[in-house]
Each structure stands twice: as structure tokens, then as C-alpha cells.
Coordinates of C-alpha atoms and ligand atoms in Angstrom, one line a residue:
X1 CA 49.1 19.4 -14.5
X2 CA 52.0 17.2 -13.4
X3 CA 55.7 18.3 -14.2
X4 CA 58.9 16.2 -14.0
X5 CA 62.0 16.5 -13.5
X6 CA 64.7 16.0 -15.9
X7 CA 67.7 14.5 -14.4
X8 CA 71.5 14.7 -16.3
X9 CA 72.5 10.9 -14.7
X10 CA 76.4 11.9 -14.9
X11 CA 75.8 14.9 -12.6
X12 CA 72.5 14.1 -10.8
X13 CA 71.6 17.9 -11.5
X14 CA 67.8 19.1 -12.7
X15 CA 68.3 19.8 -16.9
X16 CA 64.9 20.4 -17.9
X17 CA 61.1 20.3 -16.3
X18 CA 58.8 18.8 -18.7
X19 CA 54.9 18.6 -18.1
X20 CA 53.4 15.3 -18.5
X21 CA 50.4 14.5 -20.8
X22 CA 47.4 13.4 -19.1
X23 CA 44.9 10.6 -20.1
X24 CA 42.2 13.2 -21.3
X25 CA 45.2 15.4 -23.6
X26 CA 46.1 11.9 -25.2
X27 CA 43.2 11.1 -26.7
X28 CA 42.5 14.7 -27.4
X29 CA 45.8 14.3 -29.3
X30 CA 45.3 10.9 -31.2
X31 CA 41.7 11.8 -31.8
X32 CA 43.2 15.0 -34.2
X33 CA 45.8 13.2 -35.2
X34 CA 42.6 11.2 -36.6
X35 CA 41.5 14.2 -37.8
X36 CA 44.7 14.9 -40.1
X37 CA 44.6 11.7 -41.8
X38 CA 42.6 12.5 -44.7
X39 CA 44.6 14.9 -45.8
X40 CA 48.0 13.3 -44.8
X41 CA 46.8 10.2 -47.0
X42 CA 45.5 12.4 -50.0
X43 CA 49.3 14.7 -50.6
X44 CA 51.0 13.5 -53.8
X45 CA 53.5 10.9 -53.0
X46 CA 56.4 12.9 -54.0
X47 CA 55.3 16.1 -51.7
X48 CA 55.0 13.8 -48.8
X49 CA 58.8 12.2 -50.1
X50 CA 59.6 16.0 -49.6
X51 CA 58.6 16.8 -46.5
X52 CA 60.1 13.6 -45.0
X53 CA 63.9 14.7 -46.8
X54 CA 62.6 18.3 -45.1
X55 CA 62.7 16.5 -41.9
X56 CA 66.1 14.8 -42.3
X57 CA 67.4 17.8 -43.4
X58 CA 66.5 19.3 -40.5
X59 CA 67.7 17.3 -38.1
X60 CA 70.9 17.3 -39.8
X61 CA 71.2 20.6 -39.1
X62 CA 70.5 20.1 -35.3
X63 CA 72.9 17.4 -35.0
X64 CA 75.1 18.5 -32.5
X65 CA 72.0 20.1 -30.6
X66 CA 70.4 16.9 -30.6
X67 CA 73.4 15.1 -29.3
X68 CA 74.4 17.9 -26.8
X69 CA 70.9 17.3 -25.3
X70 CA 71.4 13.7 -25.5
X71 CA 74.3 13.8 -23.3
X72 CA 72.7 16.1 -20.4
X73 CA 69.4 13.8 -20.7
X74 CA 70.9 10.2 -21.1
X75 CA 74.3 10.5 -20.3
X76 CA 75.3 8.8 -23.3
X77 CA 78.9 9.6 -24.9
X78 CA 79.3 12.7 -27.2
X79 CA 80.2 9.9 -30.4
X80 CA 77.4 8.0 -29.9
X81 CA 74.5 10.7 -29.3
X82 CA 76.0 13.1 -32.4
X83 CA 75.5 9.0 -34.3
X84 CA 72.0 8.5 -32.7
X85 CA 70.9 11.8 -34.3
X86 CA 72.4 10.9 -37.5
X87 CA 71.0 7.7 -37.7
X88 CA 67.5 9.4 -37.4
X89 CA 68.2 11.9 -40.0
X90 CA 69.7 8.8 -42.2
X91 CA 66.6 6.2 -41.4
X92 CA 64.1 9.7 -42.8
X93 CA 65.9 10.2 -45.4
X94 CA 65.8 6.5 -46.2
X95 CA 62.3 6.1 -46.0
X96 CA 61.6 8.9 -47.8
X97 CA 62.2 6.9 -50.6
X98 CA 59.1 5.0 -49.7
X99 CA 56.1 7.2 -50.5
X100 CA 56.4 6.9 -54.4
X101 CA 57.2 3.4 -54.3
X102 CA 54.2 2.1 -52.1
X103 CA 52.6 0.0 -55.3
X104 CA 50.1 -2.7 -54.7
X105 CA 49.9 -5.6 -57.5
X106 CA 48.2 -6.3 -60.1
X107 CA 46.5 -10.4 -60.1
X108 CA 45.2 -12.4 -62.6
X109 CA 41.9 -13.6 -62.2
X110 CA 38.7 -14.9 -64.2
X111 CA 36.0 -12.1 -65.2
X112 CA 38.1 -9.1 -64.2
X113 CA 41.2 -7.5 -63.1
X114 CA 41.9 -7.8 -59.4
X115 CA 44.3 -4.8 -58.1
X116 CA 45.7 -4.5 -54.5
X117 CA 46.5 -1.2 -53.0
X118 CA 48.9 -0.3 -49.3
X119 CA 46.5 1.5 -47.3
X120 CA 48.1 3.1 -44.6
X121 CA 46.9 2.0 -41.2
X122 CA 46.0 5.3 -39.6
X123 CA 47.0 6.3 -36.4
X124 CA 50.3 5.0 -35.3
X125 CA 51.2 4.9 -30.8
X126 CA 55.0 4.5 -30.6
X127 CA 56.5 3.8 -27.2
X128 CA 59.9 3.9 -26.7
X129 CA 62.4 3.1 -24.0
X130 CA 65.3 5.1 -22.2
X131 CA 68.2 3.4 -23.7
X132 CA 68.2 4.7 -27.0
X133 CA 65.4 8.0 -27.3
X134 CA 66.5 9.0 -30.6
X135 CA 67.0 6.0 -33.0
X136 CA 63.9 4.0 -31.7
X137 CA 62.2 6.8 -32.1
X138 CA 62.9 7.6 -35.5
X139 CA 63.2 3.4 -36.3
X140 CA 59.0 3.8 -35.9
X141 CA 57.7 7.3 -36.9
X142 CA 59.9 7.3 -39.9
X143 CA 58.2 4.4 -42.2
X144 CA 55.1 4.8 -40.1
X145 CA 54.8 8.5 -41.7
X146 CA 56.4 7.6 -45.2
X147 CA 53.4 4.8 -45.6
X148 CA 50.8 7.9 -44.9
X149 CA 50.2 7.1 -41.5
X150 CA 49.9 9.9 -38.5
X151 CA 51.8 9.2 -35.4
X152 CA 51.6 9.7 -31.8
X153 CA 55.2 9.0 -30.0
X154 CA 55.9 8.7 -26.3
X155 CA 59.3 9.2 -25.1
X156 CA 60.3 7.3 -21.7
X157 CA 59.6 9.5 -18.8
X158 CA 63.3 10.0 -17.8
X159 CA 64.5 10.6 -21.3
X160 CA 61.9 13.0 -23.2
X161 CA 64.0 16.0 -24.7
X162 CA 65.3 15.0 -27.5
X163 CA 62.2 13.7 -28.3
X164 CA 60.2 16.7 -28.2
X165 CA 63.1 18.3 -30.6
X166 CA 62.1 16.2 -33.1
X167 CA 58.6 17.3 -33.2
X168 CA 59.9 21.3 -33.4
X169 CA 61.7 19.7 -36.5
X170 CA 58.9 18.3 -37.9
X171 CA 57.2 21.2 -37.6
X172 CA 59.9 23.7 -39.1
X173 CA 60.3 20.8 -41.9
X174 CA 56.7 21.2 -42.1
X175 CA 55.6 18.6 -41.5
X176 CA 51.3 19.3 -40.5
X177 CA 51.3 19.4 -36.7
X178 CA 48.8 16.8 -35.9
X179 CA 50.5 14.4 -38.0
X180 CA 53.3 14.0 -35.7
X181 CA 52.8 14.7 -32.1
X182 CA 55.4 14.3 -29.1
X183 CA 53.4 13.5 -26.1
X184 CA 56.0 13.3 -23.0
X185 CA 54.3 11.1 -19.6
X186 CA 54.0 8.1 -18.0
X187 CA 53.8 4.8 -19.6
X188 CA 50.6 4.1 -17.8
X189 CA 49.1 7.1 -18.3
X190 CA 49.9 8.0 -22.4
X191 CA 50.8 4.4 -23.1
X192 CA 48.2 3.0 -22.0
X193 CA 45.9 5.4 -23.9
X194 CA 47.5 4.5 -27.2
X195 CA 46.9 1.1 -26.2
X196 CA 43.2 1.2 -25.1
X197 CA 42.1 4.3 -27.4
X198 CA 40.2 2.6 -30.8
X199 CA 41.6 5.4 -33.1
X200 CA 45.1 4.1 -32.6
X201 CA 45.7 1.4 -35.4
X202 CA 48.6 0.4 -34.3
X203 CA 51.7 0.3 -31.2
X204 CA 54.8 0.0 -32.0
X205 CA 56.5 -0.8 -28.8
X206 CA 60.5 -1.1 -27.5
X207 CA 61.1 -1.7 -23.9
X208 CA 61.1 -4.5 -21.6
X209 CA 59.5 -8.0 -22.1
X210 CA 57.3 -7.7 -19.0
X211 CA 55.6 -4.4 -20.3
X212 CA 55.5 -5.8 -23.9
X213 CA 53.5 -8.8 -22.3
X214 CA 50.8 -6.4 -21.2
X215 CA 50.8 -4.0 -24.4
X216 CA 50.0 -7.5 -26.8
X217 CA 47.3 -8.6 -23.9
X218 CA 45.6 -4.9 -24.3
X219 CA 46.4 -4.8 -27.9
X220 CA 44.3 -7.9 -28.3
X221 CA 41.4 -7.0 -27.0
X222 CA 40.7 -4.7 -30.4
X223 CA 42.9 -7.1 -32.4
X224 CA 45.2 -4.1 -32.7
X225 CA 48.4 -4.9 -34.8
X226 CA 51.9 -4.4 -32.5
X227 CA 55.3 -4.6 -33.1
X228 CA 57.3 -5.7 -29.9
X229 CA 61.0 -5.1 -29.4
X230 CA 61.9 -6.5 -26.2
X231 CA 64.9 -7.5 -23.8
X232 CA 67.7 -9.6 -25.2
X233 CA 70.6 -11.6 -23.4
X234 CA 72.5 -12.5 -26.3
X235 CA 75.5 -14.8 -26.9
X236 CA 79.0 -13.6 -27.8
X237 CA 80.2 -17.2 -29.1
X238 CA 84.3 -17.7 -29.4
X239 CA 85.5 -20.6 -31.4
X240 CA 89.3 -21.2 -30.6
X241 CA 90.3 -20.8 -34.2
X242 CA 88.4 -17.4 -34.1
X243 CA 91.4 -14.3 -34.2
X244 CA 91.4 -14.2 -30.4
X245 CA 92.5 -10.9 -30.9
X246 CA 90.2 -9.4 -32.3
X247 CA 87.5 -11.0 -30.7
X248 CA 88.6 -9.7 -27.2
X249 CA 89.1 -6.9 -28.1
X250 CA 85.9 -6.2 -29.6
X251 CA 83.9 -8.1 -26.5
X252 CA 83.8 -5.2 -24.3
X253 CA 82.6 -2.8 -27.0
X254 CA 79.8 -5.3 -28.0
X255 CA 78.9 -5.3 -24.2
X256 CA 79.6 -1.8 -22.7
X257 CA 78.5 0.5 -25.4
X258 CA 76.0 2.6 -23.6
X259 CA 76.8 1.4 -20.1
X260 CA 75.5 -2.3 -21.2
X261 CA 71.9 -0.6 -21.3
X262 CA 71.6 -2.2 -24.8
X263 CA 69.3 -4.8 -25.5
X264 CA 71.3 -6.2 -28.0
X265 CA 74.4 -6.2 -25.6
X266 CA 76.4 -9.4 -26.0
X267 CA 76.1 -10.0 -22.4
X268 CA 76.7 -13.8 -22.2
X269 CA 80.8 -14.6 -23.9
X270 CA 80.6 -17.6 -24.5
X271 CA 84.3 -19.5 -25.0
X272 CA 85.5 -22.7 -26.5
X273 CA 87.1 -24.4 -23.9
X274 CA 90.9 -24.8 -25.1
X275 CA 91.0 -20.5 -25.5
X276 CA 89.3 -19.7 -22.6
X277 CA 92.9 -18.7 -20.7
X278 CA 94.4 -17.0 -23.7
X279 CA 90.8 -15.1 -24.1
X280 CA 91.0 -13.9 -20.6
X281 CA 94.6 -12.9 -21.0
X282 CA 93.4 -10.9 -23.8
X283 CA 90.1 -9.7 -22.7
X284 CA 92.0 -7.7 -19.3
X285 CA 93.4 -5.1 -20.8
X286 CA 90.7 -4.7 -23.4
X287 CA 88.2 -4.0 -20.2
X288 CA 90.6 -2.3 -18.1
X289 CA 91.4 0.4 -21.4
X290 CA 87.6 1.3 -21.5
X291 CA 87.5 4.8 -20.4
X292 CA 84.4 5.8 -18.5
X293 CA 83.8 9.2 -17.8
X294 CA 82.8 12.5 -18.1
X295 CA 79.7 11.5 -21.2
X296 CA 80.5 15.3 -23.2
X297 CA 84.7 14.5 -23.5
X298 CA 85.8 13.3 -26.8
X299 CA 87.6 10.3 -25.3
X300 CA 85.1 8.7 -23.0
X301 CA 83.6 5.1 -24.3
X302 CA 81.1 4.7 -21.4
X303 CA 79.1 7.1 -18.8
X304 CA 76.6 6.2 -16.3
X305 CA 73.4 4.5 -16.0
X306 CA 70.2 6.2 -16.4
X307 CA 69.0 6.6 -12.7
X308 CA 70.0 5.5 -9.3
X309 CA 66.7 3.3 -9.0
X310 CA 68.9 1.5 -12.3
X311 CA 72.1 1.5 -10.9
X312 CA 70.5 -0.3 -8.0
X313 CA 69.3 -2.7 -9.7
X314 CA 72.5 -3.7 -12.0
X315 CA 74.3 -3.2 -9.0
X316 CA 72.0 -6.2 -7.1
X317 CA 73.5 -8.8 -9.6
X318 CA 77.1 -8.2 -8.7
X319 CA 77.7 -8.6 -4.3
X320 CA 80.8 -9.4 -2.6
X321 CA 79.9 -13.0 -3.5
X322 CA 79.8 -12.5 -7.2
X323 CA 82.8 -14.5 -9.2
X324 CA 84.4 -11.2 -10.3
X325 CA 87.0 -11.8 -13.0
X326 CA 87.6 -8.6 -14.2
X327 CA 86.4 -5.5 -13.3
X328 CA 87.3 -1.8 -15.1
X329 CA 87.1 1.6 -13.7
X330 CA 84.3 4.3 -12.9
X331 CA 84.2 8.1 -11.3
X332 CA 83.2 8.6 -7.9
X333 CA 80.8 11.4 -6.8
X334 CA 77.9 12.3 -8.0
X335 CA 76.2 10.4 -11.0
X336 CA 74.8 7.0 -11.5
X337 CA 78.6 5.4 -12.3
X338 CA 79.2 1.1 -12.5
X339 CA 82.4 -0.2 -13.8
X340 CA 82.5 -2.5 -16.5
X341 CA 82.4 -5.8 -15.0
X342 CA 83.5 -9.8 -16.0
X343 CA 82.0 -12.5 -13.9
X344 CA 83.2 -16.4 -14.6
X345 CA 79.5 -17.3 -12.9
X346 CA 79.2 -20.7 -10.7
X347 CA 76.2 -22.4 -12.2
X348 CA 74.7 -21.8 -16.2
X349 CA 71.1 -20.9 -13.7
X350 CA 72.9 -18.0 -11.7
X351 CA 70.6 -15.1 -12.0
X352 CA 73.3 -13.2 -13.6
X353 CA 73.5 -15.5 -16.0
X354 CA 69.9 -15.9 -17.1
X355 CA 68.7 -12.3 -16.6
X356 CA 69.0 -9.3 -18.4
X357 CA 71.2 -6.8 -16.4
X358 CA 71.1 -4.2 -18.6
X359 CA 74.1 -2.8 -17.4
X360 CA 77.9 -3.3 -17.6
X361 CA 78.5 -6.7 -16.6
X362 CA 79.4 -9.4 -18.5
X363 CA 79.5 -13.0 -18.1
X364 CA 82.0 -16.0 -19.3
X365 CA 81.1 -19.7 -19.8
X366 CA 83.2 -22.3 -21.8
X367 CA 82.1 -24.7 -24.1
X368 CA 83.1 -27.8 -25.4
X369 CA 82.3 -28.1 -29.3
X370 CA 79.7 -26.4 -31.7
X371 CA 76.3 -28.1 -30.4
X372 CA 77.2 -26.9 -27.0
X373 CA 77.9 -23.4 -27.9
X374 CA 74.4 -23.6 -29.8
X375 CA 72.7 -25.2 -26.8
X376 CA 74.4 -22.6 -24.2
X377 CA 73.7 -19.6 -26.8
X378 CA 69.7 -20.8 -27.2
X379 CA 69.5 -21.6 -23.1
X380 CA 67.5 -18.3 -22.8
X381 CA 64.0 -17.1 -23.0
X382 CA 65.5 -14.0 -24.9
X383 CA 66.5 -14.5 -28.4
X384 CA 67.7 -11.2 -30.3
X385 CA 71.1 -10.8 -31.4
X386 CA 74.5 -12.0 -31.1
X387 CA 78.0 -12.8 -32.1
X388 CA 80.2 -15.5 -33.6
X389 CA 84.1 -15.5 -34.3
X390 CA 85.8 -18.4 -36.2
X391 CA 87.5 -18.8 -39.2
X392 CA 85.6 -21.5 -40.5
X393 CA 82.9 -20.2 -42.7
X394 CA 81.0 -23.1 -42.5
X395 CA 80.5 -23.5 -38.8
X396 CA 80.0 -19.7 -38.9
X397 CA 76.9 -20.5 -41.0
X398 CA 76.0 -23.5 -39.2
X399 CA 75.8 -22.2 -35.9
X400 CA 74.6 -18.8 -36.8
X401 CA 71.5 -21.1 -38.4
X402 CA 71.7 -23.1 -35.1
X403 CA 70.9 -20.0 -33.1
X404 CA 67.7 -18.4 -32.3
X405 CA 68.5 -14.9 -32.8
X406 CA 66.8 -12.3 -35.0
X407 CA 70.7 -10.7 -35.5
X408 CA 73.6 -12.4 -35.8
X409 CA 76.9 -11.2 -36.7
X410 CA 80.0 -13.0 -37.9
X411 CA 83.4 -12.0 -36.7
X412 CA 81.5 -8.6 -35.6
X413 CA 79.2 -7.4 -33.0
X414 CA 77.4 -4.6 -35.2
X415 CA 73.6 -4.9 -34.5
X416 CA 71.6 -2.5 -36.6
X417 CA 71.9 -1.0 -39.8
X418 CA 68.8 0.7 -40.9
X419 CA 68.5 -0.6 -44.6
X420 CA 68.7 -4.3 -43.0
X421 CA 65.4 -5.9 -41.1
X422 CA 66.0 -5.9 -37.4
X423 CA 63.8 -7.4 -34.6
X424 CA 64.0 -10.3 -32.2
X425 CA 62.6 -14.1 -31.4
X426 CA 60.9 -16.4 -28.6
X427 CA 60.3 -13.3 -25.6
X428 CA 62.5 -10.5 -27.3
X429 CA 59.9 -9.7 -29.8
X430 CA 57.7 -10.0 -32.3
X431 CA 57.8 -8.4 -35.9
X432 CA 60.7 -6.7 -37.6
X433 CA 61.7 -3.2 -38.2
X434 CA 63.9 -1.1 -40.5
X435 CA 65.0 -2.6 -43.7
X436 CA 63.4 -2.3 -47.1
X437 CA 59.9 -4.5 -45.6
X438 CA 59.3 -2.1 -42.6
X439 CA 57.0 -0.6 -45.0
X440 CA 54.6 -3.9 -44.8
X441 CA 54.5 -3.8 -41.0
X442 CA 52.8 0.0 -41.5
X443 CA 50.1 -0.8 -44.2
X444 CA 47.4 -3.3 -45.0
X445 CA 46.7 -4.5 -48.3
X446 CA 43.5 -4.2 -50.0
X447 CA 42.2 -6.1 -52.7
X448 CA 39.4 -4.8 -55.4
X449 CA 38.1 -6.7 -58.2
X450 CA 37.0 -5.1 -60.9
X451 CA 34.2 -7.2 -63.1
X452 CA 34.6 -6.4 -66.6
X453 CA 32.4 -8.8 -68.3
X454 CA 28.9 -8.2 -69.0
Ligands
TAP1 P1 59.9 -0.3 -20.0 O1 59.8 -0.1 -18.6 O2 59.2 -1.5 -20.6 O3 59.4 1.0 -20.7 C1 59.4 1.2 -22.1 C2 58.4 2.2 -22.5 O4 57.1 1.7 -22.2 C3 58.6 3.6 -21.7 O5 58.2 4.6 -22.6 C4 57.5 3.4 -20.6 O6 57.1 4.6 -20.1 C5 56.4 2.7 -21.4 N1 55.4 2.0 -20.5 C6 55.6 1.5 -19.3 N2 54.5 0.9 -18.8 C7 53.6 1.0 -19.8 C8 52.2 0.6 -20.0 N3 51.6 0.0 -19.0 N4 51.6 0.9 -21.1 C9 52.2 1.5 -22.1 N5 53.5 1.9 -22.1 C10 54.2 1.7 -20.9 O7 61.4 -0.5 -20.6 P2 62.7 0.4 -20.2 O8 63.1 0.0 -18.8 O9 62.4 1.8 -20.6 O10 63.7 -0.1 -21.3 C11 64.6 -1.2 -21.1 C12 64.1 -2.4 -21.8 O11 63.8 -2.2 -23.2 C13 65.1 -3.5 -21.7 O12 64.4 -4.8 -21.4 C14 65.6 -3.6 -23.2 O13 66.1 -4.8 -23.6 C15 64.4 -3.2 -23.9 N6 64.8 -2.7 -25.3 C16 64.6 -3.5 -26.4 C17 65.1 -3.0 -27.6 C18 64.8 -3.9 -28.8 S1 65.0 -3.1 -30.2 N7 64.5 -5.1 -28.7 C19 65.7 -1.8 -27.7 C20 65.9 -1.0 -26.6 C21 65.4 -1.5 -25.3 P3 57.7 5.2 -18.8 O14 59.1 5.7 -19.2 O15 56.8 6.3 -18.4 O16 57.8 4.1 -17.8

């Protein structure tokens, strides 16, 4: 058996040893998971309604657990971990909702009535990245268990515990124990399981474009339906009639939330030209005011990256080289600390421009007029979210149609809501989740005729 360690990224110190699942206990897992479908798909609607508003209710109760772990695990700020648990509780309790209201339709055809029914799929693999355990999590289990399904879930490796709290709650909430299984381990070891093992239906899968690539080539080979939320490098577009304001002061919060390690981080600001000084001018103190920190106090916006082998890698796109315009502040000592960071980059190909840093760096280009801030905002393989700021409600509508973006946002850079669809284009995904149609991406329909002539 293989243990590993947990490691608190603001402190480097060992929180937690957590065994990892092998090949042989995953499919032992999905196949009784397999096991508890019949009976999972059989429970009255409103009892399994019930046990899914059990389940929010428990985690409501274990808010402030959840987040404390959150914050030893992830490093993420106290506000945003006690917001992550909530939004699991509140994305449960929303799809609890679903169960009664899972109706097929009724068509008319000649010689009979033909009726269609939502099946659920069966078993359910979701895999899901460091950056956010909790929502993700929930984003996928929670309509996957509301449309009757059973579900496997695999936490990243480096962020597993609150992960496996969520499957004590499910339990206390009562929710049967093979229904919902928490299997901590490698990605190529229990993902790849879910992946390759027939009895999972279906992967729902968050984490980096490269890995994505090789979950749809595996999921192919049993034509096995996937969900792909991958990378992002998304546009933060100023007009200079925007409230520059406003908009610079909201950049760095639509960038550096969660140390940048966001994938739908507005990583790219992208300026008309005539503002760009007054933006800057702006946008200094708004960096320079985010205060990084100790993750647990109150007051901190930003902690660390997730692991050194991370912080080595954000770090490799800003050298002594690098166009720095602005650059905030970060503890020194132990833990995996960056300072937020502005870079006015050289060339529109610079690495840093194209690539997803997943960190907190930040870059500024200008622009001339509307088609170049569409061209300049669409210049990217990615195409998941992002942000415009005018005060023309036309252009807003214009470009945020111009854009290929699964999430826009107008004089805002909120990303998710859960009773809205969410997902991205091009190579940051494929499908949606959350919002009222989630429901469809976790069922098949099935038609039956019925003859009644003769
Ligand atoms: P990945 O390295 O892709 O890992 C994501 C998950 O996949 C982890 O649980 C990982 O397990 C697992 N995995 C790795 N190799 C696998 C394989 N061969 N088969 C099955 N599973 C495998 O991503 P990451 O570094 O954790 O997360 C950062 C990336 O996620 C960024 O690109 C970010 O943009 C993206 N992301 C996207 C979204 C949305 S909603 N679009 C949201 C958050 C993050 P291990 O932990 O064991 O490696």
C-alpha cells in the first residue's frame, strides 16, 4: 500500500498521510458502485431529493471544518475555502431539486403513443484538479447523483482531504456507501481506471488540456461520454469609455483570486490604447493593496501556490528579463509564496503571453478599436471566460458575441454561478456544467413506442 504525504503549501509542514488507491481497489470500487445502482435508480424520487438536502445539510454544518481543512491542504484564503464549501452545500441543495423533476416527453406519432424516459447513465468517474477540491467536486457528483447515477470521485493527489470529508458526509446524510465513493491516488493509477474500466459510463474531467487530450483519446475507445473542463487564458478587455475605476480595480481580483491558479483567471488585460496610462496609474495601487499572506487571517486576499514543483514553474515565465510593470508583495520563509505580478510583454507570441501560467502574473497589451480587442481576445487556443468594461451596451454585446468564450462578463469578472451553465470552447473544454441543463449531460434518453392499434 502506498501512502502520501499531505503538504500545507503556506508552511511546507506534513498535515495529513493519506493512502492511495491502487488499480485493483478501483475497480473493486466502481464494480460495487455497479452493484448499488439498481437500487440507487429504484428509491422514490422524493427520498432520493431527501437524502441529497441530507447531504447539503450536512455539509452546512461542517462548513468551517471543511474550510479550516481547506486552508492547511490548499492554502487557499479563510473567505474563499468557508465559500467553496458553501457553494457545495448550495449546488446539493440545488440539484436536489432535480430528482422529481427528471420527466421525459410525451410524442405524437401514428399507431401509438411514443414516451421518452431520462435514464440515468450508471456509473459516474469524476476527476478533479488541485485548484479548486471542493466546488469541482460537488459541480459533478451533485447532478450526477440527483439524475440516479453512482459516482466514483478522485481528488488530485496533493489536495485529497476535503474530499474524503465529503464522503463521511454522505455517509452520515446517508447517503448508501457504494453510491458515492472517495478514492484518493494518482491520476494514472485511479484515473486511468475510471477511464479504461467498462462499468464507468461516464468521466467527468477538470484539469489541464494536455491530460484532457488523453482522457477523450481513452474515452473513445468505448465511445464513453466525457465532460472536459480545461485550461483557460482568458481576456480582461478595457474599452476607454469603460469606468477605469472600477475596472482596475477589480483586474487584480479577477486575476489573483487563488494565487492566479484559476482557470478562469483573466490573465491577458487587454487595454484600449488611449487609457492604457491612466489604467496603469490606476491598476498600481490596486496590485500593490493585495495582501498576501498568512491563508487562515481574516484579511489576507492571496496565499501561496500549491507546491514548489508549481511555483517553479510560474516562476520560469517571469526572469530578470521579463518586462515587469508592476509587481505586489509576498512572505519570505517557508511556503510556496509568488507576488502578484504585471508584465507589459514585448511580442503578442511571448510565452507568457500565450501560455497558461496559472499563477499570479498578469499580462497588459493595448489595442486599437473593437475588432482588435476581439482578434487579440480570440488569439489563443484556450477559450473559456473573460471580461469586458464599457459603457456602451451595444459594443458590450457585440464583442462579448465576437468572443470565443464559454463565460463572459460585462463590467464584472464573476465566473460561476451554479444555477447558470458553465464550461469552455476550442481546447478549454467540451460540454457544460451547472445550470438547470447539467441534468442532460448525466442521462440518456430513451424512447418506447407503444402500438395500440390492433
Ligand atoms: P492535471 O494535471 O490535468 O490533473 C487533473 C486531475 O487529473 C488530477 O486529479 C490528476 O491526478 C488527474 N490525472 C492526471 N493524469 C491522469 C490520467 N492519465 N488519467 C486520469 N486522470 C489523470 O491538472 P492540474 O494541474 O491538477 O490542474 C490545473 C489545470 O486544470 C489547469 O490547466 C486549469 O486551467 C485546469 N482547470 C480547469 C477548470 C475548468 S472548470 N475549465 C477548472 C479548474 C482547473 P493527480 O493529481 O494524481 O495528478
Amino acid at each position: 500500500m502506498s501512502v502520501t504525504d499531505v503538504i500545507n503549501p503556506a508552511t511546507e509542514d506534513v498535515v495529513a498521510r493519506v493512502e492511495q488507491t491502487s488499480a485493483e481497489e478501483t475497480d473493486a470500487a466502481i464494480a460495487r458502485a455497479h452493484a448499488a445502482l439498481p437500487a440507487w435508480k429504484a428509491l422514490a424520487p422524493a427520498d432520493r431529493a431527501r437524502l441529497l438536502r441530507r447531504f447539503a445539510e450536512a455539509v452546512d454544518a461542517d462548513v468551517d471544518h471543511l474550510a479550516d481543512l481547506e486552508v492547511r491542504n490548499s492554502g487557499h484564503t479563510i473567505g474563499n475555502a468557508r465559500w467553496e464549501a458553501g457553494n457545495v452545500r448550495d449546488v446539493l441543495q440545488y440539484y436536489s431539486a432535480a430528482p422529481e423533476r427528471l420527466f421525459g416527453r410525451q410524442i405524437p406519432v401514428p399507431g401509438g403513443v411514443d414516451i421518452t424516459f431520462a435514464e440515468p447513465l450508471g456509473v459516474v468517474g469524476v476527476i478533479v484538479p488541485w485548484n479548486f477540491p471542493m466546488p469541482i467536486a460537488g459541480w459533478g457528483f451533485a447532478p450526477a447523483l440527483a439524475a440516479g447515477n453512482a459516482v466514483v470521485l478522485k481528488p488530485a493527489e496533493l489536495t485529497p482531504l476535503t474530499a474524503l470529508r465529503l464522503g463521511e458526509l454522505a455517509r452520515e446524510a446517508g447517503i448508501p456507501e457504494d453510491v458515492f465513493q472517495v478514492l484518493p491516488g494518482r491520476g494514472s493509477v485511479v484515473g486511468q481506471r475510471f477511464v479504461d474500466n467498462p462499468l464507468v459510463r461516464k468521466v467527468v474531467f477538470t484539469g489541464s488540456t494536455e491530460v484532457g487530450r488523453q482522457i477523450m483519446a481513452g474515452c473513445a475507445a468505448q465511445v464513453k461520454r466525457v465532460t472536459l473542463e480545461l485550461g483557460g487564458k482568458n481576456a480582461n478587455i478595457v474599452f476607454a469609455d469603460a469606468d477605469l475605476e472600477k475596472a482596475a480595480a477589480s483586474a487584480p481580483y479577477g486575476v489573483f483570486d487563488n494565487a492566479g491558479q484559476d482557470c478562469c483567471a483573466r490573465s491577458r488585460i487587454l487595454v484600449e490604447r488611449g487609457a492604457f496610462e491612466k489604467f496603469m496609474e490606476l491598476l498600481e495601487p490596486a496590485v500593490q493593496g493585495v495582501v498576501v499572506g498568512d491563508p487562515a487571517s481574516e484579511k489576507t486576499e492571496m496565499g501561496p501556490l500549491i507546491s514548489a514543483a508549481h511555483l517553479a514553474s510560474v516562476a520560469s515565465y517571469v526572469d530578470t528579463e521579463t518586462p515587469v510593470a508592476i509587481r505586489g508583495s509576498a512572505p519570505e520563509g517557508p511556503g510556496f509564496w509568488f507576488p502578484p505580478t504585471v508584465v507589459v510583454p514585448r511580442e503578442a507570441t511571448d510565452r507568457i503571453v500565450t501560455e497558461e501560467v496559472f499563477g499570479p502574473v498578469v499580462t497588459v497589451q493595448t489595442f486599437a478599436d473593437e475588432a482588435e480587442a476581439i482578434r487579440l481576445a480570440n488569439d489563443s487556443e484556450y477559450g473559456l471566460s473573460g471580461s469586458i468594461w464599457t459603457e456602451n451596451l451595444g459594443r458590450a454585446m457585440r464583442v462579448a458575441r465576437g468572443v470565443e468564450a464559454g463565460n463572459l462578463s460585462v463590467n464584472s469578472h464573476s465566473s460561476v454561478r451554479y444555477w447558470t451553465p458553465f464550461g469552455g470552447v476550442k481546447q478549454s473544454g467540451l460540454g457544460r456544467e451547472l445550470g438547470p441543463d447539467a441534468l442532460a449531460a448525466f442521462t440518456e434518453t430513451k424512447n418506447v413506442f407503444i402500438a395500440t392499434e390492433g
